[in-house]
Short mmCIF file of C-alpha atoms in Angstrom, two decimals:
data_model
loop_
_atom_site.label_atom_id
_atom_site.label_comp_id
_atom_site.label_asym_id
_atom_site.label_seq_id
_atom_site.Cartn_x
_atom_site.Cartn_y
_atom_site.Cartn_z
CA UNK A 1 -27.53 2.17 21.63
CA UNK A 2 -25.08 5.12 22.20
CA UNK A 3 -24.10 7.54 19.03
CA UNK A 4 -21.42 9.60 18.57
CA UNK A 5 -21.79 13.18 17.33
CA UNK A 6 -18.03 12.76 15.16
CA UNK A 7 -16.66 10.36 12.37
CA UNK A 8 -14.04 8.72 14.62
CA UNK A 9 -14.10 5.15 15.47
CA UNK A 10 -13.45 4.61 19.40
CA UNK A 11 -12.56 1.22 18.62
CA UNK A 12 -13.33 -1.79 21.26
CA UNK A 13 -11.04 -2.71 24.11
CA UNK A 14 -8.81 -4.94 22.76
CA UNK A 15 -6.06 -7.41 23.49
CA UNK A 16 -4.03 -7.12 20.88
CA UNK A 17 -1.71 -4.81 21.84
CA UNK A 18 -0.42 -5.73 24.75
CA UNK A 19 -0.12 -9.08 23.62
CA UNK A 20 2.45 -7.90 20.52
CA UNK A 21 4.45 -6.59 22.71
CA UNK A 22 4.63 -9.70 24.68
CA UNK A 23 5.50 -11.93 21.21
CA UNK A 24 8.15 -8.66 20.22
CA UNK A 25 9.56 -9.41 23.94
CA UNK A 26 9.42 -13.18 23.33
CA UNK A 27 10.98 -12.60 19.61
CA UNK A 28 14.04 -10.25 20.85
CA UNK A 29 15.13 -12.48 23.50
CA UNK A 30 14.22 -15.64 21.72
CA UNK A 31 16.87 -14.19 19.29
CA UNK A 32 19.51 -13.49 22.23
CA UNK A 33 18.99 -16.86 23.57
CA UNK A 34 19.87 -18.17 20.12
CA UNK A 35 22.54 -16.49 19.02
CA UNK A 36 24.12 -16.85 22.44
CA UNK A 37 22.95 -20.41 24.10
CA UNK A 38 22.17 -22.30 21.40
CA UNK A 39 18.63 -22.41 22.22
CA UNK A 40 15.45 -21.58 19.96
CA UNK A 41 12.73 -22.37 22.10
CA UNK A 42 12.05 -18.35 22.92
CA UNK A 43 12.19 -17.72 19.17
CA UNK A 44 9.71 -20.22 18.07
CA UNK A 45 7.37 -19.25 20.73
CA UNK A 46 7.83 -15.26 19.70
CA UNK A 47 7.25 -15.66 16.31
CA UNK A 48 4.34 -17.73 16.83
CA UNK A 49 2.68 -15.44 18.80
CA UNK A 50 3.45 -13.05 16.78
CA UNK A 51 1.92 -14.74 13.74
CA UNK A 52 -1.46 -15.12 16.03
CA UNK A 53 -1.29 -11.40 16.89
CA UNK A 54 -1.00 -10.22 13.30
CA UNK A 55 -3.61 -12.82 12.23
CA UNK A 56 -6.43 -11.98 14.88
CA UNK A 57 -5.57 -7.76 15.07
CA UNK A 58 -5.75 -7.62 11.32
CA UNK A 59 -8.91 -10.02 11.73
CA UNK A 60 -10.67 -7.28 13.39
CA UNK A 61 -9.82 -4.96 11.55
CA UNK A 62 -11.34 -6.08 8.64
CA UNK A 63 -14.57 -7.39 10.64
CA UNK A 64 -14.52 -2.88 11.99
CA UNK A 65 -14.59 -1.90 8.90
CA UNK A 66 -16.06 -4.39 6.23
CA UNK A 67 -18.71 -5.60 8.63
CA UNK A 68 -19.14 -3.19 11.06
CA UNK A 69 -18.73 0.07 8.74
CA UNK A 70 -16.85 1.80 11.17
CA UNK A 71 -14.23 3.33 8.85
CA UNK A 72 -15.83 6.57 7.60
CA UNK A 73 -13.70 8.77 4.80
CA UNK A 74 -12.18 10.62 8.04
CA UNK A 75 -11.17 6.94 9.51
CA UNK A 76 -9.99 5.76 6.09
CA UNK A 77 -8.07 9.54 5.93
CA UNK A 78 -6.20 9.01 9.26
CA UNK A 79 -5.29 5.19 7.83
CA UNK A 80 -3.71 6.88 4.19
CA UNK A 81 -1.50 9.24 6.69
CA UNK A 82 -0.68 5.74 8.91
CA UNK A 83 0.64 3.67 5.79
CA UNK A 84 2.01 6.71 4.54
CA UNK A 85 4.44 7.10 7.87
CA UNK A 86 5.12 3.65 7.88
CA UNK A 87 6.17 3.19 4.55
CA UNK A 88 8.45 6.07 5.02
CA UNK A 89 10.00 4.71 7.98
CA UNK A 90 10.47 1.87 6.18
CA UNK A 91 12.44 4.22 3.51
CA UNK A 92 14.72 5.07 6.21
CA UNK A 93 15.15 2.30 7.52
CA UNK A 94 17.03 0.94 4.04
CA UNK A 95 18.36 4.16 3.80
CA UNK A 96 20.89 2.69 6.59
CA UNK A 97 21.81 -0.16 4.50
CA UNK A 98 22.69 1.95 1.32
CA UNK A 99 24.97 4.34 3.54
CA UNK A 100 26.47 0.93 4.72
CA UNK A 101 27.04 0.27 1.07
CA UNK A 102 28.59 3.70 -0.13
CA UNK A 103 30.89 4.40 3.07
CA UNK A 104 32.83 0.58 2.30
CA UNK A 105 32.67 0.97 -1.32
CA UNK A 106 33.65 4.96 -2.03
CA UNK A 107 37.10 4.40 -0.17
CA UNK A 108 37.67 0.32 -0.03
CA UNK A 109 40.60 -0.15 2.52
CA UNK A 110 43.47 -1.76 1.91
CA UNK A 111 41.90 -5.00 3.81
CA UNK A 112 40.20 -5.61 0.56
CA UNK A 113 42.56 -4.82 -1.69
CA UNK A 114 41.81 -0.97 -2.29
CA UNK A 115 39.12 -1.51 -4.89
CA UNK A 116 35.42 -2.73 -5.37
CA UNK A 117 34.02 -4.96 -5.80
CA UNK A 118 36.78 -6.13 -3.22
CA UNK A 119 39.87 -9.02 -4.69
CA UNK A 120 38.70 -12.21 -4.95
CA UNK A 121 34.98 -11.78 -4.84
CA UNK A 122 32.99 -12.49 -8.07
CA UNK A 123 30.21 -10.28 -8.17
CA UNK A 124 26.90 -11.42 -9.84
CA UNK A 125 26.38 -10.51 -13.61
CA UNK A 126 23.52 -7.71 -13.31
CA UNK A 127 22.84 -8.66 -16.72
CA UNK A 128 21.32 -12.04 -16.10
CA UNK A 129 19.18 -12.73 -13.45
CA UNK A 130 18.67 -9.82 -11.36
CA UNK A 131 17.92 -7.87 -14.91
CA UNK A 132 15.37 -10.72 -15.40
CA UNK A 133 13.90 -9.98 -11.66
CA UNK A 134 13.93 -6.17 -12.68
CA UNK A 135 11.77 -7.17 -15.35
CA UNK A 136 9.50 -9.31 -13.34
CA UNK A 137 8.86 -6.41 -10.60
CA UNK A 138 8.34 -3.74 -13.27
CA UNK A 139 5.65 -6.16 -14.70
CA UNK A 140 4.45 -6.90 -11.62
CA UNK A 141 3.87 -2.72 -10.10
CA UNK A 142 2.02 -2.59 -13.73
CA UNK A 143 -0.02 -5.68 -12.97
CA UNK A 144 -0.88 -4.42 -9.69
CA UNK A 145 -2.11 -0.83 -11.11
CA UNK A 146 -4.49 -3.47 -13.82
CA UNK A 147 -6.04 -4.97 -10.99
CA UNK A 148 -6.52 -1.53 -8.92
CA UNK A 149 -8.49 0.08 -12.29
CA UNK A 150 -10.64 -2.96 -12.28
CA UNK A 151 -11.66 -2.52 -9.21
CA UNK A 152 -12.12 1.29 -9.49
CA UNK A 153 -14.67 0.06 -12.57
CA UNK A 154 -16.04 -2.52 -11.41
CA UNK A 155 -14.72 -5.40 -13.09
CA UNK A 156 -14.64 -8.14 -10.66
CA UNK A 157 -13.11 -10.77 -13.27
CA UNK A 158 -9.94 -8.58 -14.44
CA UNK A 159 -9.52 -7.76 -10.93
CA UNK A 160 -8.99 -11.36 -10.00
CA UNK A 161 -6.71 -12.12 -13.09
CA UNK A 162 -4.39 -9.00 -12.27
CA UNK A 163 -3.84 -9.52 -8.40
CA UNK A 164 -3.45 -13.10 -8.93
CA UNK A 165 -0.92 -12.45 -11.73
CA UNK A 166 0.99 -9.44 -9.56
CA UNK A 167 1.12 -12.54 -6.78
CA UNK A 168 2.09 -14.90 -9.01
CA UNK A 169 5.22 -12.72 -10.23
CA UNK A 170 5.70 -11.99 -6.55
CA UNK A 171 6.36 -15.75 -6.17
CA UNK A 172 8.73 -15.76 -9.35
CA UNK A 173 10.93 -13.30 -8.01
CA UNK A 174 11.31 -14.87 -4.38
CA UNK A 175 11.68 -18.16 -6.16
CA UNK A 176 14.72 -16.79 -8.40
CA UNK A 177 16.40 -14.93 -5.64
CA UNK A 178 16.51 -17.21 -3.62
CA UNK A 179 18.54 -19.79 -5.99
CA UNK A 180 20.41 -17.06 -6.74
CA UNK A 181 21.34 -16.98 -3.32
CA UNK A 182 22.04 -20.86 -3.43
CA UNK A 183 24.43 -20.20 -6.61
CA UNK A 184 26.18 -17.10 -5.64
CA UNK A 185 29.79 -17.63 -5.40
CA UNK A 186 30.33 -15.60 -1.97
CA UNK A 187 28.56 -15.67 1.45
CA UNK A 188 27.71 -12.91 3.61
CA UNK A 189 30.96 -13.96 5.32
CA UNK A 190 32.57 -12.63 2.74
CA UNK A 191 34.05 -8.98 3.71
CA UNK A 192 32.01 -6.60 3.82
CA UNK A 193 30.72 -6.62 0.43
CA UNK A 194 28.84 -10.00 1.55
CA UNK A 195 27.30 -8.31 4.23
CA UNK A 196 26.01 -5.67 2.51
CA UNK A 197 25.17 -7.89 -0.24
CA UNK A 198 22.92 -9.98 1.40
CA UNK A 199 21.85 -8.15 4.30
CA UNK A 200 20.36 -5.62 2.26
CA UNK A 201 19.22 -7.49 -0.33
CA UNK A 202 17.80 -10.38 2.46
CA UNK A 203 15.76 -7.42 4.08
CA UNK A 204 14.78 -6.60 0.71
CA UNK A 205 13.36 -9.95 0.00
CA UNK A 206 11.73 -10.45 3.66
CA UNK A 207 10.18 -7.00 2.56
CA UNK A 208 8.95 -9.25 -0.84
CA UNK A 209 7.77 -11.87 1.05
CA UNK A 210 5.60 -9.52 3.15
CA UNK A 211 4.27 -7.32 0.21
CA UNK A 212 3.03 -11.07 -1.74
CA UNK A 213 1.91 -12.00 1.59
CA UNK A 214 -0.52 -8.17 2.21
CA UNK A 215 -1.63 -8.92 -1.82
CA UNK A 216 -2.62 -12.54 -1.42
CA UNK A 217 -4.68 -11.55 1.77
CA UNK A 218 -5.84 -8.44 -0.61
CA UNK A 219 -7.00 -11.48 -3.09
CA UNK A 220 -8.92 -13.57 -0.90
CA UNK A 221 -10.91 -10.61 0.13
CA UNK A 222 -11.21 -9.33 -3.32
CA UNK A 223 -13.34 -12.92 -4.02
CA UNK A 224 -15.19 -12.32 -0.93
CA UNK A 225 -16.76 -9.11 -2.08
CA UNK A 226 -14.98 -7.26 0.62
CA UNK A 227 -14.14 -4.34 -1.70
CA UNK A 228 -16.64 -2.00 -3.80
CA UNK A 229 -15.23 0.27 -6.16
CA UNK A 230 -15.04 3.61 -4.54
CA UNK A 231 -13.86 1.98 -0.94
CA UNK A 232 -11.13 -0.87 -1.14
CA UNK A 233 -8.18 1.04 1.34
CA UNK A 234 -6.49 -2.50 2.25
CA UNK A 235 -5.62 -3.09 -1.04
CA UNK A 236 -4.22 0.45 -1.87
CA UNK A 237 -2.31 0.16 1.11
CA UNK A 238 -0.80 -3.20 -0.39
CA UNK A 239 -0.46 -1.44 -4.15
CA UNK A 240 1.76 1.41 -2.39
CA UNK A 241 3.78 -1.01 -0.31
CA UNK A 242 4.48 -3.46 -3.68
CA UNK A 243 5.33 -0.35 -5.53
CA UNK A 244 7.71 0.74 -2.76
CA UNK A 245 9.48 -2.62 -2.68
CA UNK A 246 9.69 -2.20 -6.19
CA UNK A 247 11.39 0.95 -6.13
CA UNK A 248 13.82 -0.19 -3.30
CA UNK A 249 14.68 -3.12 -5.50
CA UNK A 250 15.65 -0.52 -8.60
CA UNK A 251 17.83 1.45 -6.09
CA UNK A 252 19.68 -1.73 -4.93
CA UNK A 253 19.88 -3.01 -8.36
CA UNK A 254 21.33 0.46 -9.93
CA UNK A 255 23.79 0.50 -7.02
CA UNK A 256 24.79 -2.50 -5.07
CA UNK A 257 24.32 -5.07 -8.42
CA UNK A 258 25.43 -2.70 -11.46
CA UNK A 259 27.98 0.08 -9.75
CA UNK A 260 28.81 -2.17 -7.76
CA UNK A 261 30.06 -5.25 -10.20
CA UNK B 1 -38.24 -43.70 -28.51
CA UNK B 2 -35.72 -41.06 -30.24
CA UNK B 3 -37.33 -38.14 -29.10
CA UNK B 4 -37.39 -39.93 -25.10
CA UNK B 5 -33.96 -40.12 -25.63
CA UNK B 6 -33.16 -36.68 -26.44
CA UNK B 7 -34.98 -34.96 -23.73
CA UNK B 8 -34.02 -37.69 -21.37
CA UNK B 9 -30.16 -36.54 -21.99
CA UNK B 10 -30.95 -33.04 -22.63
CA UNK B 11 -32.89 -33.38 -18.86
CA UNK B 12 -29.70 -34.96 -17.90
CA UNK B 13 -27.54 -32.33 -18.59
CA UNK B 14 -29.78 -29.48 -17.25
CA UNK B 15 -29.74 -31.43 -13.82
CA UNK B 16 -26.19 -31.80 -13.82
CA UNK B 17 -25.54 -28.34 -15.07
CA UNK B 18 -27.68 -27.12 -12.12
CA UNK B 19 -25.87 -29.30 -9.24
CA UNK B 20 -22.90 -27.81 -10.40
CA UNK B 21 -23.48 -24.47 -10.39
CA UNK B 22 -25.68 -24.32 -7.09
CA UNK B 23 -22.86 -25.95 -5.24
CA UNK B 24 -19.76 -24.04 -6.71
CA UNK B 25 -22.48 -20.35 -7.06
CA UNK B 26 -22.80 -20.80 -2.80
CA UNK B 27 -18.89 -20.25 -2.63
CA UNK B 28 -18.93 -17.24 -5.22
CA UNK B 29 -21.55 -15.82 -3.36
CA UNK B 30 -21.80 -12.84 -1.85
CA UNK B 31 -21.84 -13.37 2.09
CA UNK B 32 -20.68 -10.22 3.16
CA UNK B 33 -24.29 -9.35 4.24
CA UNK B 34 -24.50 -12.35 6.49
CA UNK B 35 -21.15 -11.11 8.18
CA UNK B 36 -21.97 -7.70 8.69
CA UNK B 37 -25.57 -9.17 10.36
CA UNK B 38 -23.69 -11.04 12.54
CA UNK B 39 -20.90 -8.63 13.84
CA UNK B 40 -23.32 -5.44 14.44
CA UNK B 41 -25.57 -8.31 16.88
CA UNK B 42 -26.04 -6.12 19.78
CA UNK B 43 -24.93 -8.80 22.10
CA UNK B 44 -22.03 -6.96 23.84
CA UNK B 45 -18.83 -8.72 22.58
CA UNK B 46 -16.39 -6.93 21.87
CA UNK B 47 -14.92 -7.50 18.05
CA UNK B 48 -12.26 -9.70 18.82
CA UNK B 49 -14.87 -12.36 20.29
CA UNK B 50 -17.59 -11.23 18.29
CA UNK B 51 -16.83 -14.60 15.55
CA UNK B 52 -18.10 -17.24 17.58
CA UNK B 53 -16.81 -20.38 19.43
CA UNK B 54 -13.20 -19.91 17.42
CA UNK B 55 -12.53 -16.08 18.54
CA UNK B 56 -12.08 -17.75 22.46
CA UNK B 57 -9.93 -20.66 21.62
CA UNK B 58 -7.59 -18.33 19.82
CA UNK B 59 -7.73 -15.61 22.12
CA UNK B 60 -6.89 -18.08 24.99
CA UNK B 61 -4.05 -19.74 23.37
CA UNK B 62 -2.56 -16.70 22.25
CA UNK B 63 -2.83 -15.20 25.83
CA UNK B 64 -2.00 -18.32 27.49
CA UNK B 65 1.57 -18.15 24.60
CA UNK B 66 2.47 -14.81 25.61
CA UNK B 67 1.75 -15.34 29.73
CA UNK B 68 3.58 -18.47 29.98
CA UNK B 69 6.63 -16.95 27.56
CA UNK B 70 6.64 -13.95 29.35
CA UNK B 71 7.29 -15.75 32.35
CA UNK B 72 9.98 -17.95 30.99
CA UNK B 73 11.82 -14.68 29.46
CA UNK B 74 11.66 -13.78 33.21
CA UNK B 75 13.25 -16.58 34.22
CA UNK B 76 16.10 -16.75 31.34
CA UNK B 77 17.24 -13.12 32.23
CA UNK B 78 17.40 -14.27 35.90
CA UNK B 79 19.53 -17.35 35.07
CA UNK B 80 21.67 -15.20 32.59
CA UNK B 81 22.06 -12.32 35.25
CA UNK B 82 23.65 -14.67 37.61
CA UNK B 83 26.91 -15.34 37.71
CA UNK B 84 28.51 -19.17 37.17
CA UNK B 85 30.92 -19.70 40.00
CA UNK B 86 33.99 -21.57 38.65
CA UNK B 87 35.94 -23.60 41.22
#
């Protein structure tokens, strides 16, 4: 059996890769063919493939490092810096959406009637629910920090209770957004301040959807024993990313819901 | 007759205490150890078939998803690239 003389993982040969760039090949044209012939056949089979990608990369991940003990502090060091990037990009990436938002609403043109929010558009009251979802995501970054001291000391049963009840309040918040959506009396058709609306708001809930989806996996393996107290990465890595889509929801709330109304 | 009675249900409830626990403790066990025996067998798979009979099925139909689709993205662009003639 061959041993290395360093604390980096050469990792095995693996699939994976190539095969995500297939489904993100399949998913970007599946989305042309949609939007321009009216077929969906391309998208389905992107996404699904990219679904099986995620599933089986992330797989062995978790088999490299829980079961294999391949990720050594200087692994686990180079993985902080990787989620640390990403989440940043991520920042950027909204950043775009938020300059969308200032440059129409600073200087509305005369197309919308020279003010904001734009004539005849009812904006939401930021009092009701989205004050309520404020609430729930505050509760649910402190919920999240619970469950991350319980499994710093050891305490397998708090642990459970917390992430389950971060999750939960995950769900809540999708659940009320989304009939807020339902109710709202405009459509993203609707000028420009529907675009903004609910394309940055929309990215901000796919961005939900993902974070409840990176905690509930972050569950299962909590009741699997997957995590001792001084090494549990995965679900730090899920902790920062709820508490950045926490902090991108106070941003859109302060601007887009309450400046904005 | 009493006393037979009282062990017989306090018997009762110790057996039944026990099935239930055994079954549900095997879930809430720990089985990590088991894993990590089986994915550092030095059989020479590499991690992503190192699972067992499941790690192949999935592999195939993921490969055989992204071949086939690949193709057919092929072909679409082909299609769209050529022009309709129009009488």
């Amino acid at each position: 059996m061959a041993h290395q003389a360093h604390s980096y993982h050469m990792v095995d040969p693996s699939p994976w890769p190539i095969f995500g760039a297939a489904a993100a090949l399949l998913t970007t044209s599946g989305l042309i063919m949609w939007f321009h012939y009216n077929s969906s056949v391309l998208l389905t089979l992107g996404l699904i493939s990219m679904l099986l990608v995620m599933l089986q990369w992330w797989r062995d991940i978790v088999r490299e490092s829980t079961f294999q003990g391949h990720h050594t502090p200087t692994v686990q060091k180079g993985l902080r810096y990787g989620m640390i990037l990403f989440i940043t990009s991520e920042a950027f990436f909204f950043l775009g959406f938020f300059w969308a938002f200032f440059h129409s609403s600073l200087a509305p043109t005369p197309e919308l009637g020279g003010q904001w929010p734009p004539t005849g558009i009812k904006p939401l009251n930021p009092m009701e629910v989205p004050l309520l979802n404020t609430a729930i995501l505050l509760a649910s970054g402190i919920t999240v920090t619970w469950a991350h001291h319980s499994i710093t000391e050891g305490n397998r049963k708090h642990a459970i209770h917390a992430l389950t009840l971060t999750i939960l309040l995950g769900f809540y918040f999708t659940a009320l957004q989304a009939m807020e959506y339902h109710e709202a009396p405009f459509s993203i058709a609707d000028s420009v301040y529907g675009s903004t609306f609910f394309v940055a708001t929309g990215f901000h809930g796919l961005h939900v959807i993902i974070g409840s989806s990176f905690l509930t996996v972050c569950l299962f393996r909590l009741i699997k024993f997957h995590f001792t107290s001084d090494h549990h990465f995965g679900f730090e890595a899920a902790a920062w990313y709820w508490h950045f889509v926490d902090v991108i929801w106070l941003f859109l709330y302060m601007t887009i819901y309450w400046w904005g109304s | 007759l009493l006393e037979d009675l009282l062990n017989f249900k306090s018997n009762l409830r110790q057996i039944s205490q026990r099935t239930i626990s055994t079954a549900s403790r095997r879930q809430l066990e720990n089985r990590v150890p088991e894993k990590q025996k089986l994915f550092q067998e030095d059989n020479g798979l590499p991690v992503y078939l190192k699972g067992g009979a499941m790690d192949g099925l999935l592999y195939r139909v993921t490969m055989g998803l992204s071949v086939f689709g690949t193709g057919y993205v092929l072909y679409e662009l082909m299609v769209a690239s050529m022009p309709k003639k129009q009488k």
